[in-house]
Amino acid sequence: MKNAKLYKSLIIVIIFILSLSLIFYIVESENNSKINNLGDAIWWGFVTSTTVGYGDIFPITFLGRIIAIILMLIGIGIFGFITASFASIFVEKNFKKGMGLMDVNFKNHIIIIGWNYRSKSIIEELINENKDINIVLIDNIDQNPYNKKNISYIKGNPWNDNVLKRANISYAKTAIVLADRKLDSLEMMDAKSVFTCLAIEKTNNNIYLISEVVNPENSNHFLRVNVNDIIVSNQIESKVLVRSILYRTVNKAIKELITNSYGSELYEMPAPKYYINKEYINICLELLKNNITLIGIYREGHTNLNPEKNTIIQNKDILIYIAKEKYQKSK
């Protein structure tokens, strides 16, 4: 609404300048050798109203000077007002964006629901992996914790259709629902997450949906709302601790693999055509030449780590590997 009024004011100003320029042309053209056509008068009108004053054209008649005075006096106020209005719109837009009140126009972006130490760690890892990745955070905090153009914030309840629409959920590729640790009970945390997953799935059933589960006994509820991947956070933490107790160096290896801040990381890639129908062992040896360690295959919904060496790679297999950076090879 504010923008529309500003544009209308700008049109009125232009019409006003053009009208006075026409009158100026009628008054001055016969006596002023500097004005050869209407275009010269219009040029003079805009130059005078903006108080630039090149001096290439100036009035010589009394009425022409009166018109010039009117243009200068009104021009100072009008263009000052327009400049201030545009600046105000820009500041207001940035303010609303920081407060989570602006709609998102990202596509193929990642939506993270819930702001806490876990979401902060996730965002930092995603940025380390790809600094240009587009992320949308949904929560009820006061303002966007990040001042980056590719990280937007939407304020509101994530199960609200309007909030999801503002996050452009229809064009998002992945959504991550984190447990709300501010709630009193584990059951309430999972209940809220299930409710949120249901709202997301109904809005975009093609999105890859990941959810944190606090109580493993509630996992079936998440499966019923078509969650693609369930992360039982406490269970994972406990198992990492157990491996650390039994094997002291394994914990360090796990830490290196799950963070991209140092060392090697876990990656995946669709099996290239030139690997189809080849044995697993042969692909392992070929990738080792590039310092890449193949550790498993994802096939038809199941992950097979350390498969038999004579396993044949099939079409649509996903190769899971360890490397210092993402492997890219064209052939």
Tab-separated table of C-alpha atoms in Angstrom:
chain	number	residue	atom	x	y	z
A	1	MET	CA	0.000	0.000	0.000
A	2	LYS	CA	2.808	2.386	0.915
A	3	ASN	CA	4.667	1.579	-2.311
A	4	ALA	CA	1.537	2.207	-4.405
A	5	LYS	CA	1.024	5.652	-2.871
A	6	LEU	CA	4.665	6.518	-3.501
A	7	TYR	CA	4.450	5.496	-7.162
A	8	LYS	CA	1.256	7.527	-7.588
A	9	SER	CA	3.005	10.553	-6.057
A	10	LEU	CA	5.923	10.078	-8.445
A	11	ILE	CA	3.562	10.014	-11.449
A	12	ILE	CA	1.839	13.197	-10.216
A	13	VAL	CA	5.244	14.909	-9.871
A	14	ILE	CA	6.238	13.934	-13.414
A	15	ILE	CA	2.933	15.225	-14.802
A	16	PHE	CA	3.420	18.457	-12.837
A	17	ILE	CA	6.935	18.964	-14.258
A	18	LEU	CA	5.801	18.175	-17.794
A	19	SER	CA	2.889	20.631	-17.510
A	20	LEU	CA	5.104	23.487	-16.275
A	21	SER	CA	7.689	22.607	-18.939
A	22	LEU	CA	4.994	22.954	-21.617
A	23	ILE	CA	3.913	26.330	-20.235
A	24	PHE	CA	7.570	27.369	-20.068
A	25	TYR	CA	8.009	26.392	-23.719
A	26	ILE	CA	4.979	28.410	-24.769
A	27	VAL	CA	6.181	31.459	-22.818
A	28	GLU	CA	9.886	31.319	-23.682
A	29	SER	CA	10.183	29.738	-27.140
A	30	GLU	CA	9.612	32.959	-29.119
A	31	ASN	CA	12.062	35.077	-27.076
A	32	ASN	CA	14.660	32.533	-25.908
A	33	SER	CA	17.176	31.304	-28.501
A	34	LYS	CA	18.321	28.506	-26.155
A	35	ILE	CA	14.978	26.701	-26.553
A	36	ASN	CA	14.696	25.072	-29.946
A	37	ASN	CA	11.931	22.570	-29.226
A	38	LEU	CA	9.691	21.115	-26.531
A	39	GLY	CA	12.365	18.584	-25.628
A	40	ASP	CA	14.657	21.432	-24.518
A	41	ALA	CA	11.910	22.781	-22.269
A	42	ILE	CA	11.295	19.370	-20.717
A	43	TRP	CA	15.046	18.967	-20.131
A	44	TRP	CA	15.116	22.375	-18.438
A	45	GLY	CA	12.061	21.431	-16.337
A	46	PHE	CA	13.635	18.314	-14.856
A	47	VAL	CA	17.044	19.943	-14.347
A	48	THR	CA	15.463	22.933	-12.587
A	49	SER	CA	13.077	20.885	-10.409
A	50	THR	CA	15.956	18.761	-9.141
A	51	THR	CA	17.984	21.961	-8.485
A	52	VAL	CA	20.882	20.616	-10.570
A	53	GLY	CA	20.992	23.804	-12.650
A	54	TYR	CA	23.419	23.182	-15.516
A	55	GLY	CA	22.850	26.688	-16.834
A	56	ASP	CA	22.646	25.622	-20.471
A	57	ILE	CA	19.025	26.841	-20.576
A	58	PHE	CA	17.599	29.640	-18.430
A	59	PRO	CA	14.493	31.858	-18.571
A	60	ILE	CA	14.705	35.425	-19.852
A	61	THR	CA	11.065	36.468	-19.542
A	62	PHE	CA	9.369	37.509	-16.306
A	63	LEU	CA	6.771	34.704	-16.495
A	64	GLY	CA	9.455	32.175	-17.347
A	65	ARG	CA	11.385	33.154	-14.201
A	66	ILE	CA	8.241	32.801	-12.096
A	67	ILE	CA	7.810	29.261	-13.454
A	68	ALA	CA	11.461	28.537	-12.629
A	69	ILE	CA	11.001	29.755	-9.036
A	70	ILE	CA	7.920	27.553	-8.606
A	71	LEU	CA	9.782	24.515	-9.976
A	72	MET	CA	12.794	25.102	-7.733
A	73	LEU	CA	10.791	25.651	-4.544
A	74	ILE	CA	8.466	22.716	-5.085
A	75	GLY	CA	11.218	20.519	-6.526
A	76	ILE	CA	13.340	20.748	-3.373
A	77	GLY	CA	10.494	19.463	-1.228
A	78	ILE	CA	9.147	16.878	-3.635
A	79	PHE	CA	12.394	15.127	-4.480
A	80	GLY	CA	13.511	15.271	-0.871
A	81	PHE	CA	10.249	13.571	0.084
A	82	ILE	CA	10.610	10.915	-2.637
A	83	THR	CA	14.223	10.160	-1.671
A	84	ALA	CA	13.274	9.848	1.995
A	85	SER	CA	10.293	7.639	1.115
A	86	PHE	CA	12.384	5.216	-0.938
A	87	ALA	CA	14.976	5.072	1.856
A	88	SER	CA	12.178	4.433	4.361
A	89	ILE	CA	10.819	1.552	2.259
A	90	PHE	CA	14.287	0.001	1.996
A	91	VAL	CA	14.895	0.284	5.756
A	92	GLU	CA	11.428	-1.049	6.555
A	93	LYS	CA	11.943	-4.003	4.217
A	94	ASN	CA	15.240	-4.921	5.877
A	95	PHE	CA	13.665	-4.483	9.314
A	96	LYS	CA	10.746	-6.768	8.458
A	97	LYS	CA	13.109	-9.309	6.933
A	98	GLY	CA	15.199	-9.382	10.106
A	99	MET	CA	12.054	-9.734	12.221
A	100	GLY	CA	10.840	-12.660	10.120
A	101	LEU	CA	7.894	-10.806	8.592
A	102	MET	CA	8.900	-10.969	4.912
A	103	ASP	CA	7.974	-13.773	2.527
A	104	VAL	CA	10.722	-15.944	1.053
A	105	ASN	CA	11.238	-16.401	-2.694
A	106	PHE	CA	13.934	-19.089	-2.483
A	107	LYS	CA	13.610	-22.296	-4.494
A	108	ASN	CA	15.242	-25.686	-3.849
A	109	HIS	CA	16.068	-24.414	-0.380
A	110	ILE	CA	16.370	-26.108	3.003
A	111	ILE	CA	13.874	-25.286	5.744
A	112	ILE	CA	14.972	-25.701	9.357
A	113	ILE	CA	12.236	-25.600	11.973
A	114	GLY	CA	13.256	-24.622	15.480
A	115	TRP	CA	16.123	-22.449	16.704
A	116	ASN	CA	18.489	-23.926	19.287
A	117	TYR	CA	22.064	-25.108	19.581
A	118	ARG	CA	21.295	-28.015	17.243
A	119	SER	CA	19.906	-25.848	14.454
A	120	LYS	CA	22.848	-23.466	14.860
A	121	SER	CA	25.262	-26.364	14.402
A	122	ILE	CA	23.284	-27.639	11.382
A	123	ILE	CA	23.316	-24.248	9.687
A	124	GLU	CA	27.046	-23.797	10.260
A	125	GLU	CA	27.758	-27.251	8.818
A	126	LEU	CA	25.578	-26.541	5.779
A	127	ILE	CA	27.349	-23.233	5.164
A	128	ASN	CA	30.754	-24.894	5.505
A	129	GLU	CA	29.642	-27.402	2.893
A	130	ASN	CA	28.200	-24.777	0.550
A	131	LYS	CA	28.417	-21.082	1.409
A	132	ASP	CA	25.747	-20.209	-1.182
A	133	ILE	CA	23.142	-22.688	0.054
A	134	ASN	CA	19.699	-21.150	0.672
A	135	ILE	CA	18.277	-21.761	4.140
A	136	VAL	CA	15.007	-20.693	5.765
A	137	LEU	CA	14.660	-20.801	9.550
A	138	ILE	CA	11.180	-20.964	11.111
A	139	ASP	CA	10.703	-20.160	14.794
A	140	ASN	CA	9.240	-17.570	17.178
A	141	ILE	CA	12.448	-15.798	18.169
A	142	ASP	CA	12.648	-11.992	17.995
A	143	GLN	CA	14.901	-11.699	14.947
A	144	ASN	CA	17.044	-13.550	12.427
A	145	PRO	CA	20.230	-14.732	14.187
A	146	TYR	CA	22.105	-14.508	10.868
A	147	ASN	CA	22.837	-11.463	8.748
A	148	LYS	CA	23.319	-13.324	5.485
A	149	LYS	CA	21.306	-12.875	2.304
A	150	ASN	CA	20.987	-16.641	1.780
A	151	ILE	CA	19.633	-17.313	5.300
A	152	SER	CA	16.083	-16.037	5.765
A	153	TYR	CA	13.908	-16.146	8.832
A	154	ILE	CA	10.136	-16.630	9.072
A	155	LYS	CA	8.466	-15.898	12.387
A	156	GLY	CA	5.470	-18.005	13.333
A	157	ASN	CA	4.197	-21.462	14.241
A	158	PRO	CA	5.530	-24.042	11.752
A	159	TRP	CA	2.239	-25.982	11.571
A	160	ASN	CA	0.435	-22.885	10.334
A	161	ASP	CA	-0.244	-23.127	6.587
A	162	ASN	CA	0.303	-19.395	6.095
A	163	VAL	CA	3.708	-19.539	7.815
A	164	LEU	CA	4.763	-22.485	5.641
A	165	LYS	CA	3.521	-20.643	2.557
A	166	ARG	CA	5.633	-17.599	3.505
A	167	ALA	CA	8.640	-19.940	3.707
A	168	ASN	CA	7.846	-21.006	0.116
A	169	ILE	CA	7.474	-24.604	1.297
A	170	SER	CA	6.064	-25.688	-2.076
A	171	TYR	CA	9.475	-25.112	-3.703
A	172	ALA	CA	11.697	-26.356	-0.865
A	173	LYS	CA	13.700	-29.539	-1.382
A	174	THR	CA	14.315	-30.484	2.272
A	175	ALA	CA	12.742	-29.716	5.639
A	176	ILE	CA	14.296	-30.506	9.021
A	177	VAL	CA	12.055	-30.512	12.097
A	178	LEU	CA	13.905	-30.201	15.396
A	179	ALA	CA	12.414	-31.044	18.779
A	180	ASP	CA	11.283	-28.037	20.788
A	181	ARG	CA	13.455	-28.376	23.902
A	182	LYS	CA	11.569	-25.555	25.607
A	183	LEU	CA	8.594	-27.854	26.217
A	184	ASP	CA	8.291	-29.626	29.555
A	185	SER	CA	7.865	-33.266	28.502
A	186	LEU	CA	9.383	-35.533	25.860
A	187	GLU	CA	5.907	-36.529	24.713
A	188	MET	CA	4.942	-32.912	24.064
A	189	MET	CA	8.180	-32.377	22.101
A	190	ASP	CA	7.448	-35.314	19.803
A	191	ALA	CA	3.761	-34.418	19.544
A	192	LYS	CA	4.618	-30.930	18.327
A	193	SER	CA	7.127	-32.357	15.835
A	194	VAL	CA	4.577	-34.845	14.477
A	195	PHE	CA	1.993	-32.085	14.099
A	196	THR	CA	4.546	-29.959	12.228
A	197	CYS	CA	5.568	-32.847	9.956
A	198	LEU	CA	1.919	-33.473	9.116
A	199	ALA	CA	1.416	-29.835	8.107
A	200	ILE	CA	4.559	-29.902	5.933
A	201	GLU	CA	3.672	-33.192	4.252
A	202	LYS	CA	0.160	-31.972	3.428
A	203	THR	CA	1.562	-28.780	1.914
A	204	ASN	CA	4.368	-30.394	-0.083
A	205	ASN	CA	4.308	-34.192	-0.320
A	206	ASN	CA	7.404	-34.215	-2.550
A	207	ILE	CA	9.698	-32.619	0.010
A	208	TYR	CA	12.394	-34.716	1.708
A	209	LEU	CA	11.314	-34.548	5.333
A	210	ILE	CA	13.675	-35.183	8.257
A	211	SER	CA	12.605	-35.063	11.889
A	212	GLU	CA	14.330	-35.330	15.226
A	213	VAL	CA	12.653	-37.801	17.582
A	214	VAL	CA	13.219	-37.558	21.320
A	215	ASN	CA	11.447	-40.751	22.424
A	216	PRO	CA	12.199	-43.775	20.166
A	217	GLU	CA	8.800	-45.258	21.055
A	218	ASN	CA	7.156	-42.448	19.077
A	219	SER	CA	8.955	-43.295	15.828
A	220	ASN	CA	5.876	-44.989	14.340
A	221	HIS	CA	3.906	-41.754	14.625
A	222	PHE	CA	6.466	-40.016	12.414
A	223	LEU	CA	6.374	-42.831	9.867
A	224	ARG	CA	2.608	-42.475	9.630
A	225	VAL	CA	2.996	-38.880	8.422
A	226	ASN	CA	5.530	-39.977	5.763
A	227	VAL	CA	8.708	-38.648	7.373
A	228	ASN	CA	11.592	-39.768	5.134
A	229	ASP	CA	14.298	-39.870	7.774
A	230	ILE	CA	14.007	-40.120	11.557
A	231	ILE	CA	16.886	-39.065	13.788
A	232	VAL	CA	16.637	-40.352	17.355
A	233	SER	CA	19.028	-37.828	18.864
A	234	ASN	CA	19.561	-39.314	22.326
A	235	GLN	CA	20.008	-42.777	20.854
A	236	ILE	CA	22.728	-41.601	18.475
A	237	GLU	CA	24.557	-39.737	21.221
A	238	SER	CA	24.484	-42.792	23.490
A	239	LYS	CA	25.858	-45.081	20.803
A	240	VAL	CA	28.678	-42.667	19.980
A	241	LEU	CA	29.566	-42.585	23.676
A	242	VAL	CA	29.564	-46.397	23.838
A	243	ARG	CA	31.951	-46.635	20.866
A	244	SER	CA	34.169	-44.099	22.596
A	245	ILE	CA	34.215	-46.210	25.767
A	246	LEU	CA	35.003	-49.462	23.950
A	247	TYR	CA	37.370	-48.046	21.331
A	248	ARG	CA	39.131	-44.848	22.302
A	249	THR	CA	40.085	-43.684	18.818
A	250	VAL	CA	36.758	-44.475	17.148
A	251	ASN	CA	35.076	-41.430	18.719
A	252	LYS	CA	37.683	-39.146	17.120
A	253	ALA	CA	37.099	-40.780	13.744
A	254	ILE	CA	33.322	-40.320	14.071
A	255	LYS	CA	33.779	-36.637	14.955
A	256	GLU	CA	35.908	-36.116	11.854
A	257	LEU	CA	33.410	-37.841	9.583
A	258	ILE	CA	30.347	-35.943	10.785
A	259	THR	CA	31.809	-32.455	10.550
A	260	ASN	CA	33.136	-30.664	7.500
A	261	SER	CA	35.300	-28.228	9.455
A	262	TYR	CA	38.368	-30.471	9.202
A	263	GLY	CA	39.628	-33.789	7.802
A	264	SER	CA	37.588	-36.163	5.649
A	265	GLU	CA	33.806	-36.350	5.466
A	266	LEU	CA	31.048	-38.723	4.433
A	267	TYR	CA	29.529	-38.157	0.994
A	268	GLU	CA	27.208	-39.923	-1.419
A	269	MET	CA	26.781	-39.965	-5.181
A	270	PRO	CA	24.556	-41.788	-7.663
A	271	ALA	CA	26.501	-44.644	-9.233
A	272	PRO	CA	27.844	-43.328	-12.574
A	273	LYS	CA	26.860	-45.238	-15.690
A	274	TYR	CA	30.409	-46.495	-16.193
A	275	TYR	CA	30.234	-48.247	-12.775
A	276	ILE	CA	27.015	-50.135	-13.504
A	277	ASN	CA	27.474	-53.945	-13.684
A	278	LYS	CA	30.979	-53.704	-12.220
A	279	GLU	CA	32.072	-55.451	-9.033
A	280	TYR	CA	32.270	-53.487	-5.814
A	281	ILE	CA	35.954	-54.348	-5.276
A	282	ASN	CA	36.974	-52.947	-8.669
A	283	ILE	CA	35.224	-49.645	-8.003
A	284	CYS	CA	36.876	-49.476	-4.563
A	285	LEU	CA	40.321	-49.844	-6.129
A	286	GLU	CA	39.586	-47.260	-8.811
A	287	LEU	CA	38.348	-44.685	-6.293
A	288	LEU	CA	41.320	-45.300	-3.993
A	289	LYS	CA	43.547	-43.870	-6.726
A	290	ASN	CA	41.815	-40.545	-6.000
A	291	ASN	CA	42.149	-40.942	-2.200
A	292	ILE	CA	38.470	-41.879	-1.954
A	293	THR	CA	37.323	-44.750	0.251
A	294	LEU	CA	34.105	-46.460	-0.779
A	295	ILE	CA	32.354	-47.821	2.321
A	296	GLY	CA	28.918	-48.908	1.189
A	297	ILE	CA	25.885	-48.864	-1.085
A	298	TYR	CA	22.361	-47.549	-0.643
A	299	ARG	CA	19.894	-49.648	-2.641
A	300	GLU	CA	16.090	-49.798	-2.579
A	301	GLY	CA	15.731	-48.162	0.813
A	302	HIS	CA	18.513	-50.101	2.526
A	303	THR	CA	22.102	-49.151	3.352
A	304	ASN	CA	24.708	-51.871	2.983
A	305	LEU	CA	28.016	-50.899	4.550
A	306	ASN	CA	31.088	-52.974	3.715
A	307	PRO	CA	29.258	-55.256	1.247
A	308	GLU	CA	30.737	-58.418	-0.279
A	309	LYS	CA	33.581	-57.566	-2.645
A	310	ASN	CA	31.891	-59.304	-5.594
A	311	THR	CA	28.645	-57.282	-5.179
A	312	ILE	CA	27.525	-55.986	-8.587
A	313	ILE	CA	26.690	-52.289	-8.803
A	314	GLN	CA	23.209	-51.751	-10.176
A	315	ASN	CA	21.377	-48.869	-11.770
A	316	LYS	CA	20.043	-46.325	-9.206
A	317	ASP	CA	22.541	-47.454	-6.537
A	318	ILE	CA	23.891	-44.700	-4.309
A	319	LEU	CA	27.586	-44.966	-3.452
A	320	ILE	CA	28.638	-43.912	0.047
A	321	TYR	CA	32.248	-42.842	0.411
A	322	ILE	CA	34.788	-40.995	2.551
A	323	ALA	CA	36.858	-38.196	1.036
A	324	LYS	CA	38.396	-34.826	1.843
A	325	GLU	CA	35.982	-33.171	-0.575
A	326	LYS	CA	33.039	-34.061	-2.773
A	327	TYR	CA	34.076	-36.244	-5.692
A	328	GLN	CA	33.345	-34.965	-9.179
A	329	LYS	CA	34.353	-36.852	-12.268
A	330	SER	CA	33.079	-36.632	-15.800
A	331	LYS	CA	33.496	-39.454	-18.223
